[in-house]
Amino acid sequence: MSLPSLNSLRTFESAARLKSFSRAATELFVSPSAVSHQIRQLEARLGVALFIRLDRQVVLSAAGQRYYPQVKLGIDTLLEASSQLAEELTGTVQEIKMSVVPFFATRWLLPKLSGFRKSQPDWQLKVQTSTSASDFNSQDFDLVIRRGIGPWKGMIAKKLCRERLVAVCQPKMYLDIQQVTDILDQPLLFNAKVMTEWREWFVSQGLGFNDPVVSFDFQNTSQILDACIAGTGVALIDPILITEELAQGKLRKIFDHSVPSLRDYFIVYPDQCQHQQNILFFEQWLFKQLALDPLMSDRCALTK
Amino acid sequence: MSLPSLNSLRTFESAARLKSFSRAATELFVSPSAVSHQIRQLEARLGVALFIRLDRQVVLSAAGQRYYPQVKLGIDTLLEASSQLAEELTGTVQEIKMSVVPFFATRWLLPKLSGFRKSQPDWQLKVQTSTSASDFNSQDFDLVIRRGIGPWKGMIAKKLCRERLVAVCQPKMYLDIQQVTDILDQPLLFNAKVMTEWREWFVSQGLGFNDPVVSFDFQNTSQILDACIAGTGVALIDPILITEELAQGKLRKIFDHSVPSLRDYFIVYPDQCQHQQNILFFEQWLFKQLALDPLMSDRCALTK
DNA sequence: AGTATACATGAGCAAATACTCAACTGTAGA
DNA sequence: TCTACAGTTGAGTATTTGCTCATGTATACT
């Protein structure tokens, strides 16, 4: 069964509620003639008289009386649906669901989120640590924070900060390393997902890179960190994320000079969500925190 | 807030339910391109992405997930509303509310209605006896049965039967009347709403009519009948409605010859309801009962 | 009789809608 | 490499929608 136009249904609802075509016309900002036409058209489509016309008045027919409550409910439901979406746009929705690369989440973002919660107590935050690529397209998340090169198809990716990597190791191992190339004599700790990372690091300093004598692969940065503290080998890590370990002397930077990585941290969300206010609001807060963090401020690029 | 078109909402609902634009296209008998356009248009109007596009698949976005249940409810509600009206047209509604002129109701219709109830046990019948003109335009009634001349503006009026009137009186009074003009020597019983009735009766027989020496006005036929039986005067009544009193000898027809009245019995309902099946069904039954009644069958005109 | 009120109707026009078609993009699988 | 699948995009076209305007009808009131 083909549905009538929403406009004619709205006109019917207004006339029925107000019991008057002319008052409906006023409410809808059209002429009485337009209302009359709309109602007639609707009646013609339905094949039923919805109103009984008196001389200077209309009353709902028996059929119109049965129709009205359902039409009103249907229209109100659709109006409410659209209105709620509009509220998301205008910032009324106070919920954000994100998937964040684990180390960044635990070492940088989550500590900052307590501040967000303090300033926005009504917001619901849902953070899931993950590196899964399927999160980009999952309806369970409004946004994704990832470390990578970008871009991601159909996605808006805004760089949060540059990644800079330093070689770190346990203090004991540090004594055996006098220059950069000595590092290759030690076991190297790799991230299994970014096997090219060490080579990139050497090449970016104009140094050749041969496969190490010994190497270990780990699934994530946290495991690399543990192994490094245990003296298993040398790791490449962004010093910003291990400030405590460095401060406690558990690890030492082999050289103070950090090298820009080919990977950065991005906030990523679908193109189509670029006007979604809850996302934009959170993003804004995020960039602000980066600017306020003294360790981050020289690494931020406010470009897309 | 301006609402999107119902068509685009239906397209969204179908695609969301089927999780596929092409399957939605098949369901809606349009091309996938049309679905794509509709969804895009809807997203543009709402300013929100409703779907996340994968390579060969779409999934609902977070916003789309929130929107879908409400849109589905709204659309289903409107569909149900229209479908119920269609059922009235096709005869599924089994309810009829009528306002009937009292004497006809009690003397002819109500006794017949028991037969209707037997043959249509699921039907709900609501009968109100009334002569009120406002019932014609009241939403409380699907139809009205009246005695009158017709037509009624904006109404379909179908004649149920011709009214024929005879002069009747109590058997004692009957002995004093030898010819028609002797009636004028007796008190005449009038219906206050139809004061011209007696004159019409005499004129239709080519006789003059002078104001009677004594006359009494009553509000309805039932009161006229009671007064007549009590010997108060001579009444003009349709013999079909007093078959029992005649049979029991409580009243006598002064002459066997009945004169056609200027008034008939009509079934009346609004023009706009002429296709309403519950009305048409009941009307059909009504005409059938008239045809089956031997006292009525020579009075029926099956014309509009 | 004149004015106000309220709904009806037909004609006309601009805008919006609802597609199709052709071509494109990007996998996935044989 | 080719084919199938699935969604995208722009252009074009026919149809529908959504009015306004002018006029009509029928009270109700002054």
XYZ file of C-alpha atoms (C1' of nucleotides) in Angstrom:
668
model
C 0.000 0.000 0.000
C 1.418 3.327 -1.035
C 1.651 5.910 1.670
C 0.383 9.435 1.321
C 2.827 12.291 1.573
C 3.984 13.291 5.004
C 2.929 16.822 4.265
C -0.680 15.847 3.685
C -0.636 13.752 6.854
C 0.706 16.668 8.824
C -1.984 18.888 7.373
C -4.635 16.390 8.378
C -3.242 16.142 11.880
C -3.228 19.883 12.304
C -6.761 20.329 10.977
C -8.052 17.483 13.123
C -6.417 18.798 16.263
C -7.558 22.375 15.646
C -10.938 21.304 14.201
C -10.520 23.955 11.570
C -8.964 24.206 8.135
C -8.309 27.909 8.443
C -6.610 27.580 11.797
C -4.543 24.734 10.429
C -3.614 27.010 7.531
C -2.436 29.637 9.978
C -0.440 27.107 11.959
C 1.212 25.723 8.844
C 1.780 29.130 7.205
C -0.199 28.326 4.074
C -3.510 29.445 2.665
C -6.789 27.755 3.632
C -7.091 26.690 0.034
C -3.856 24.714 0.346
C -5.232 22.917 3.388
C -8.464 22.154 1.593
C -6.566 20.728 -1.351
C -4.298 18.641 0.846
C -7.177 17.125 2.789
C -9.108 16.416 -0.359
C -6.097 14.797 -1.917
C -5.535 12.660 1.148
C -9.183 11.603 1.166
C -8.967 10.742 -2.501
C -5.885 8.620 -1.908
C -7.400 6.829 1.055
C -10.828 6.592 -0.495
C -12.434 7.665 2.753
C -13.914 10.920 3.979
C -11.878 12.115 6.929
C -13.959 15.221 7.648
C -17.612 16.103 7.458
C -18.003 19.572 6.050
C -20.515 21.825 7.697
C -21.216 25.300 6.469
C -18.536 27.093 8.417
C -16.887 24.235 10.194
C -15.505 20.793 9.771
C -15.785 17.833 12.086
C -13.933 14.577 11.937
C -15.896 11.772 10.356
C -16.087 8.391 12.097
C -13.213 7.213 9.877
C -11.263 10.396 10.558
C -11.656 9.825 14.260
C -10.197 6.375 13.971
C -7.359 7.580 11.753
C -6.265 10.591 13.757
C -4.659 9.080 16.864
C -2.538 6.715 14.780
C -1.476 9.428 12.369
C -0.562 11.670 15.241
C 1.488 8.943 16.868
C 3.245 8.109 13.619
C 4.095 11.701 12.841
C 5.216 12.502 16.364
C 7.419 9.434 16.352
C 9.105 10.484 13.112
C 9.450 14.060 14.275
C 11.034 12.892 17.492
C 13.429 10.664 15.597
C 14.620 13.490 13.381
C 14.727 15.907 16.277
C 16.972 13.612 18.239
C 19.373 13.395 15.337
C 19.351 17.163 15.163
C 20.222 17.278 18.836
C 23.282 15.207 18.106
C 24.254 17.786 15.566
C 23.733 20.684 17.878
C 25.632 19.093 20.654
C 22.984 17.792 22.968
C 24.195 14.239 22.808
C 26.731 13.705 25.457
C 28.136 10.345 24.659
C 31.221 9.236 22.813
C 32.384 5.772 22.035
C 35.961 5.302 20.913
C 38.473 2.652 20.073
C 42.005 3.674 21.043
C 45.381 2.089 20.411
C 46.217 0.541 23.798
C 49.522 2.122 24.778
C 48.398 5.603 23.876
C 45.191 4.963 25.784
C 46.822 3.786 28.975
C 49.808 6.056 28.942
C 48.406 9.310 27.696
C 44.682 9.447 27.060
C 43.121 7.737 30.047
C 45.003 9.858 32.574
C 43.740 12.931 30.726
C 40.161 11.634 30.575
C 39.714 12.077 34.297
C 40.015 15.787 33.579
C 37.373 15.512 30.895
C 35.057 13.711 33.258
C 35.537 16.447 35.836
C 34.681 19.217 33.418
C 31.850 17.321 31.655
C 30.225 15.209 34.346
C 27.166 14.361 32.250
C 29.089 12.847 29.410
C 29.292 9.129 28.954
C 32.652 7.954 27.726
C 33.273 4.512 26.436
C 36.839 3.612 25.631
C 37.923 0.358 24.167
C 41.605 -0.343 23.619
C 42.168 -2.045 20.347
C 44.272 -1.998 17.220
C 41.701 -3.764 15.126
C 41.196 -2.323 11.671
C 37.545 -3.321 11.698
C 36.849 -0.693 14.335
C 37.081 1.946 11.650
C 33.842 0.720 10.205
C 32.092 -0.463 13.261
C 28.895 1.086 14.361
C 29.945 0.536 17.941
C 32.363 3.452 17.794
C 31.980 7.080 17.016
C 35.693 7.493 16.481
C 38.972 5.627 16.467
C 42.409 6.709 17.661
C 45.208 4.964 15.888
C 48.899 5.070 15.267
C 49.679 4.812 11.624
C 50.480 6.504 8.366
C 47.049 7.283 7.057
C 44.984 8.133 5.173
C 42.086 5.733 5.648
C 39.581 5.488 2.875
C 36.299 7.245 3.456
C 37.609 8.505 6.738
C 38.590 11.813 8.144
C 41.957 11.409 9.829
C 43.366 14.245 11.852
C 46.894 13.968 13.143
C 47.073 14.273 16.876
C 50.843 14.354 17.235
C 54.032 13.270 15.603
C 55.552 10.142 16.900
C 59.219 10.418 17.810
C 61.170 7.341 18.692
C 64.209 6.826 20.829
C 66.170 3.726 21.462
C 65.897 2.718 25.101
C 67.332 -0.067 27.160
C 67.992 -1.126 30.714
C 70.750 0.830 32.467
C 73.114 -2.186 32.570
C 72.853 -2.729 28.846
C 73.348 0.985 28.307
C 77.013 0.650 29.381
C 77.753 -1.591 26.385
C 76.565 0.947 23.861
C 78.919 3.774 22.903
C 77.622 4.705 19.498
C 74.528 4.070 17.434
C 75.893 1.141 15.518
C 76.630 -0.671 18.766
C 72.923 -1.116 19.113
C 73.017 -3.731 16.397
C 75.137 -5.909 18.641
C 72.315 -6.146 21.111
C 69.046 -8.039 20.813
C 66.447 -5.817 19.252
C 62.849 -5.752 20.345
C 60.359 -5.505 17.472
C 56.663 -4.749 17.260
C 55.356 -7.658 15.202
C 52.992 -5.368 13.385
C 55.640 -2.886 12.330
C 58.656 -4.949 11.429
C 60.196 -2.167 9.400
C 60.424 0.165 12.320
C 64.045 -0.365 13.297
C 65.251 -0.087 9.702
C 63.358 3.137 9.302
C 64.973 4.460 12.437
C 68.514 3.748 11.220
C 67.836 4.935 7.687
C 66.371 8.185 8.914
C 69.754 8.867 10.552
C 71.655 8.031 7.383
C 72.838 4.688 8.751
C 72.780 1.310 7.196
C 70.731 -1.417 8.790
C 71.540 -5.150 8.745
C 69.394 -7.767 10.268
C 70.281 -8.040 13.919
C 71.968 -11.096 15.334
C 69.145 -11.540 17.792
C 65.647 -10.158 17.678
C 62.397 -10.639 19.519
C 58.900 -9.842 18.253
C 56.103 -8.747 20.516
C 52.412 -8.148 19.946
C 52.188 -4.753 21.498
C 54.164 -1.953 23.006
C 53.364 -2.914 26.551
C 55.067 -6.267 26.120
C 58.042 -4.599 24.473
C 58.340 -2.308 27.446
C 58.289 -5.170 29.935
C 60.925 -7.069 28.023
C 63.097 -3.994 27.770
C 62.892 -3.310 31.517
C 63.818 -6.944 32.089
C 66.961 -6.433 30.014
C 65.926 -8.587 27.089
C 66.986 -6.047 24.508
C 66.807 -2.584 23.047
C 63.460 -1.069 22.216
C 62.234 1.771 20.026
C 59.663 3.745 21.909
C 58.202 7.202 22.061
C 59.664 8.692 25.282
C 56.435 10.570 25.979
C 54.713 7.356 26.778
C 57.345 6.110 29.247
C 58.053 9.157 31.278
C 57.752 7.300 34.549
C 60.104 4.480 33.668
C 62.702 6.982 32.522
C 62.246 9.052 35.672
C 62.589 5.976 37.889
C 65.723 4.853 36.131
C 64.192 1.609 34.991
C 65.159 2.546 31.442
C 67.623 4.892 29.806
C 67.476 6.709 26.545
C 70.519 5.604 24.637
C 70.695 9.021 22.963
C 68.721 12.089 23.937
C 68.041 12.883 20.324
C 64.738 11.438 19.194
C 63.995 10.682 15.593
C 60.683 11.431 13.955
C 58.814 8.296 13.147
C 57.062 7.587 9.880
C 53.958 6.932 11.952
C 51.756 9.356 13.833
C 48.752 9.288 16.073
C 45.448 10.099 14.440
C 41.868 10.626 15.434
C 39.778 8.954 12.712
C 36.058 8.910 11.952
C 33.865 8.452 8.861
C 33.615 11.289 6.361
C 29.896 11.356 6.857
C 30.255 12.123 10.553
C 32.309 15.245 10.075
C 29.514 17.444 11.415
C 28.612 15.242 14.314
C 28.853 17.447 17.324
C 29.702 14.910 19.967
C 32.702 13.901 17.879
C 33.739 17.456 17.153
C 33.449 18.419 20.777
C 35.577 15.565 21.949
C 38.099 16.194 19.225
C 38.394 19.802 20.242
C 39.022 18.818 23.835
C 41.640 16.332 22.676
C 43.596 18.904 20.709
C 43.441 21.214 23.662
C 44.960 18.633 25.961
C 47.736 18.049 23.472
C 48.470 21.757 23.377
C 48.515 21.930 27.154
C 50.900 19.026 27.563
C 54.455 20.432 27.564
C 55.868 17.167 26.301
C 53.439 17.163 23.385
C 53.211 20.766 22.415
C 56.156 20.799 20.038
C 54.895 17.725 18.267
C 51.433 18.828 17.392
C 50.408 19.674 13.912
C 47.008 21.250 13.678
C 46.538 20.059 10.150
C 44.097 17.521 8.894
C 11.782 21.013 11.652
C 10.944 19.894 8.179
C 10.412 16.210 7.735
C 12.035 14.142 5.040
C 9.838 12.435 2.509
C 8.100 9.272 3.554
C 9.572 7.534 0.560
C 13.126 8.215 1.663
C 12.283 7.075 5.179
C 10.820 3.860 3.840
C 13.929 3.313 1.761
C 16.102 3.834 4.803
C 14.018 1.407 6.834
C 14.235 -1.264 4.169
C 17.980 -0.880 3.696
C 18.586 -0.891 7.434
C 16.480 -3.972 7.989
C 18.006 -5.848 5.060
C 21.491 -4.422 5.652
C 21.846 -3.996 1.937
C 21.023 -1.350 -0.604
C 20.638 -3.807 -3.421
C 18.271 -6.030 -1.465
C 16.297 -2.968 -0.474
C 16.158 -2.048 -4.149
C 14.722 -5.457 -4.954
C 12.183 -5.199 -2.168
C 11.098 -1.734 -3.270
C 11.137 -2.541 -7.017
C 13.625 0.172 -7.889
C 17.238 0.226 -8.988
C 20.117 0.201 -6.470
C 20.996 3.612 -7.744
C 17.629 4.930 -6.633
C 18.200 3.553 -3.158
C 21.654 5.091 -3.041
C 20.261 8.438 -4.049
C 17.434 8.304 -1.536
C 19.732 7.434 1.345
C 22.181 10.109 0.379
C 19.423 12.643 0.123
C 18.089 11.659 3.522
C 21.563 11.922 5.052
C 22.003 15.326 3.478
C 18.722 16.508 4.907
C 19.445 15.172 8.356
C 23.089 16.180 8.251
C 24.097 12.805 9.665
C 25.550 9.681 8.162
C 23.087 6.866 8.597
C 25.242 4.158 7.020
C 28.914 3.376 6.903
C 29.866 2.268 3.427
C 32.176 -0.674 3.125
C 33.341 -1.940 -0.208
C 30.523 -4.318 -0.903
C 28.335 -3.743 2.088
C 26.786 -1.105 4.256
C 26.356 -1.098 7.987
C 24.312 1.236 10.081
C 26.282 4.033 11.685
C 25.837 4.782 15.369
C 23.373 7.528 14.421
C 21.619 5.213 12.008
C 21.231 2.644 14.756
C 19.579 5.170 16.979
C 17.339 6.432 14.188
C 16.152 3.105 12.850
C 13.838 1.810 15.574
C 11.967 5.094 15.759
C 11.642 5.386 12.012
C 10.391 1.844 11.809
C 7.830 2.468 14.521
C 6.669 5.688 12.878
C 6.328 4.142 9.456
C 4.637 0.997 10.724
C 2.179 3.116 12.663
C 1.264 5.136 9.594
C 1.056 2.042 7.440
C -1.217 0.399 9.961
C -3.421 3.477 10.098
C -3.882 3.530 6.340
C -4.318 -0.208 6.171
C -7.106 -0.098 8.724
C -8.922 2.495 6.675
C -8.511 0.263 3.654
C -10.040 -2.566 5.641
C -13.107 -0.450 6.221
C -13.333 -0.035 2.503
C -12.970 -3.713 1.843
C -15.466 -4.652 4.453
C -13.424 -5.812 7.406
C -14.891 -3.325 9.847
C -17.859 -4.835 11.488
C -19.406 -2.009 13.363
C -22.214 0.341 12.530
C -23.567 3.239 14.508
C -26.930 4.671 13.539
C -29.485 7.168 14.630
C -33.039 6.029 13.795
C -36.405 7.767 14.023
C -37.918 6.211 17.141
C -41.199 4.679 15.938
C -39.596 3.071 12.919
C -36.838 1.792 15.150
C -39.098 0.209 17.734
C -41.821 -1.003 15.417
C -39.910 -2.207 12.410
C -36.128 -2.073 12.597
C -35.256 -3.398 16.037
C -37.348 -6.555 15.627
C -35.501 -7.184 12.358
C -32.097 -6.517 13.904
C -32.230 -9.695 15.918
C -32.058 -11.482 12.595
C -29.038 -9.420 11.626
C -27.328 -10.288 14.877
C -27.995 -13.960 14.270
C -26.475 -13.921 10.811
C -23.585 -11.567 11.689
C -22.652 -12.409 15.266
C -19.358 -10.484 15.176
C -20.893 -7.194 14.232
C -21.368 -4.458 16.754
C -24.564 -2.511 16.296
C -25.276 0.724 18.037
C -28.726 2.169 17.583
C -29.877 5.432 18.997
C -33.457 6.573 18.518
C -33.619 10.211 17.720
C -35.152 12.723 15.366
C -32.420 15.291 15.897
C -31.229 17.005 12.740
C -27.740 17.361 14.176
C -27.255 13.623 13.910
C -26.805 14.016 10.182
C -23.460 15.664 10.772
C -22.371 13.934 13.881
C -19.253 11.854 13.963
C -20.962 9.554 16.418
C -23.041 7.987 13.664
C -22.191 6.230 10.474
C -25.719 6.662 9.194
C -29.093 8.088 10.038
C -32.577 6.743 9.322
C -35.194 9.429 9.074
C -38.690 10.104 7.938
C -38.882 13.106 5.746
C -38.945 14.599 2.313
C -35.281 14.877 1.551
C -32.858 15.654 0.099
C -30.302 16.599 2.739
C -27.374 18.724 1.645
C -24.113 16.923 1.261
C -25.837 13.673 2.058
C -26.738 10.560 0.223
C -30.372 9.764 0.976
C -31.852 6.514 -0.218
C -35.534 5.943 0.173
C -36.301 2.870 2.194
C -40.054 2.808 1.651
C -43.015 4.989 0.898
C -45.037 6.072 3.844
C -48.766 5.436 3.500
C -51.133 6.859 6.044
C -54.552 5.706 7.203
C -56.890 7.301 9.614
C -57.299 5.109 12.673
C -59.338 5.372 15.834
C -60.627 3.358 18.725
C -63.443 0.915 17.758
C -66.067 2.884 19.714
C -65.243 6.092 17.878
C -65.293 4.200 14.612
C -69.115 3.807 14.845
C -69.589 7.594 14.622
C -67.753 7.887 11.321
C -69.586 6.986 8.119
C -67.673 8.946 5.562
C -64.367 10.744 5.334
C -65.708 14.163 6.139
C -67.176 12.857 9.413
C -63.612 12.626 10.646
C -63.499 16.377 10.961
C -66.189 16.172 13.654
C -63.845 14.239 15.878
C -60.775 15.449 17.737
C -57.727 15.079 15.526
C -54.382 13.964 16.804
C -51.445 15.850 15.313
C -47.698 15.313 15.281
C -46.392 18.651 16.500
C -43.488 18.453 14.049
C -45.689 17.879 11.015
C -48.747 20.069 11.498
C -49.625 19.954 7.812
C -50.109 16.243 7.780
C -53.882 16.072 8.147
C -54.391 18.763 5.475
C -52.151 16.898 3.099
C -54.137 13.747 3.734
C -57.485 15.369 2.874
C -56.105 17.325 -0.090
C -54.532 14.205 -1.563
C -58.055 12.746 -1.693
C -59.496 15.846 -3.368
C -61.244 16.953 -0.168
C -61.257 20.284 1.531
C -59.794 20.647 4.971
C -60.949 23.088 7.640
C -59.380 23.461 10.981
C -60.891 20.874 13.252
C -63.072 21.794 16.171
C -60.740 20.000 18.542
C -57.144 18.994 18.034
C -54.316 17.660 20.139
C -50.557 17.912 19.397
C -48.086 15.272 20.435
C -44.321 15.107 20.311
C -43.986 11.753 18.674
C -45.928 8.932 17.092
C -45.791 6.759 20.172
C -47.736 9.317 22.178
C -50.228 9.720 19.327
C -50.764 5.989 19.376
C -51.376 5.882 23.090
C -53.888 8.734 22.894
C -55.672 7.119 19.989
C -56.005 3.798 21.793
C -57.368 5.712 24.780
C -60.077 7.188 22.550
C -58.801 10.756 22.570
C -59.157 11.187 18.833
C -58.410 10.119 15.323
C -54.808 9.593 14.259
C -52.984 9.421 10.952
C -50.549 6.535 11.049
C -48.810 4.131 8.773
C -50.607 0.792 9.338
C -47.372 -1.126 8.920
C -46.133 0.189 12.205
C -49.254 -0.763 14.189
C -49.963 -4.229 12.956
C -50.379 -5.606 16.470
C -52.845 -2.969 17.659
C -54.939 -3.543 14.554
C -54.809 -7.291 14.982
C -55.786 -7.040 18.656
C -58.695 -4.771 17.840
C -57.338 -1.925 19.903
C -57.612 0.289 16.834
C -59.558 0.197 13.594
C -58.672 1.574 10.195
C -61.489 3.943 9.300
C -61.023 3.095 5.620
C -58.923 0.277 4.198
C -57.579 2.547 1.491
C -54.280 4.080 2.524
C -53.057 7.307 1.034
C -49.415 7.867 0.066
C -47.757 10.344 2.323
C -45.573 13.197 1.183
C -42.929 11.824 3.526
C -40.870 8.676 3.220
C -38.299 6.791 5.204
C -34.691 7.292 4.163
C -31.303 5.953 5.041
C -28.949 8.930 5.022
C -25.175 9.275 5.234
C -22.529 11.780 4.090
C -21.608 11.899 0.416
C -18.012 11.208 1.327
C -18.928 7.897 2.931
C -20.579 6.432 -0.113
C -17.859 3.813 -0.501
C -17.659 2.891 3.160
C -18.219 -0.804 3.259
C -19.724 -1.178 6.695
C -22.397 1.298 5.664
C -22.987 -0.327 2.314
C -23.209 -3.762 3.837
C -25.759 -2.709 6.387
C -27.720 -0.800 3.785
C -27.851 -3.849 1.585
C -29.151 -5.936 4.433
C -31.759 -3.290 5.170
C -33.110 -3.252 1.631
C -33.237 -7.010 1.696
C -35.359 -7.042 4.831
C -37.714 -4.553 3.261
C -38.048 -6.769 0.235
C -38.727 -9.793 2.399
C -41.402 -8.103 4.451
C -44.767 -8.754 2.665
C -46.253 -5.608 4.142
C -43.369 -3.511 2.790
C -42.643 -5.057 -0.512
C -45.134 -3.069 -2.537
C -43.850 0.170 -1.048
C -40.225 -0.105 -1.792
C -38.546 1.952 -4.427
C -35.061 0.765 -5.146
C -34.062 4.154 -6.395
C -31.580 6.514 -4.845
C -28.246 44.769 1.929
C -23.578 44.544 3.046
C -19.790 42.426 5.468
C -17.351 38.714 7.622
C -16.312 33.944 8.062
C -15.168 29.433 6.396
C -14.769 25.826 3.244
C -14.678 24.364 -1.989
C -12.948 24.198 -6.697
C -10.269 24.735 -10.969
C -6.368 26.472 -13.287
C -1.726 27.386 -13.432
C 3.090 27.315 -12.170
C 7.446 26.443 -9.767
C 9.852 23.335 -7.132
C 10.708 18.959 -5.446
C 10.769 14.246 -5.941
C 11.774 9.877 -7.861
C 13.594 7.635 -10.490
C 16.795 5.509 -14.807
C 20.958 5.252 -17.341
C 25.721 5.199 -18.009
C 29.865 5.016 -16.098
C 32.872 4.504 -12.096
C 35.338 2.337 -8.014
C 36.816 -1.410 -5.356
C 36.958 -5.793 -3.783
C 36.497 -11.134 -4.062
C 36.903 -15.286 -6.343
C 37.899 -18.440 -10.170
C 43.066 -11.576 -15.995
C 38.260 -11.724 -16.099
C 33.797 -11.823 -14.017
C 30.617 -10.946 -10.407
C 29.043 -8.190 -6.801
C 27.826 -3.958 -4.496
C 27.698 0.722 -3.762
C 28.591 5.699 -5.996
C 27.926 9.673 -8.849
C 26.238 12.927 -12.327
C 23.029 14.020 -15.782
C 18.627 13.972 -17.500
C 13.626 13.402 -17.541
C 8.915 12.575 -16.166
C 5.891 12.925 -12.552
C 4.251 14.532 -8.361
C 3.780 17.792 -5.000
C 2.622 22.049 -3.002
C 1.170 25.699 -3.264
C -1.362 30.611 -4.895
C -4.967 33.027 -7.096
C -9.516 33.839 -8.416
C -13.940 32.602 -7.829
C -17.890 30.268 -5.772
C -21.262 28.845 -2.037
C -23.460 29.286 2.250
C -24.292 30.905 6.473
C -24.256 34.507 10.437
C -24.441 39.040 11.941
C -25.093 44.046 11.761
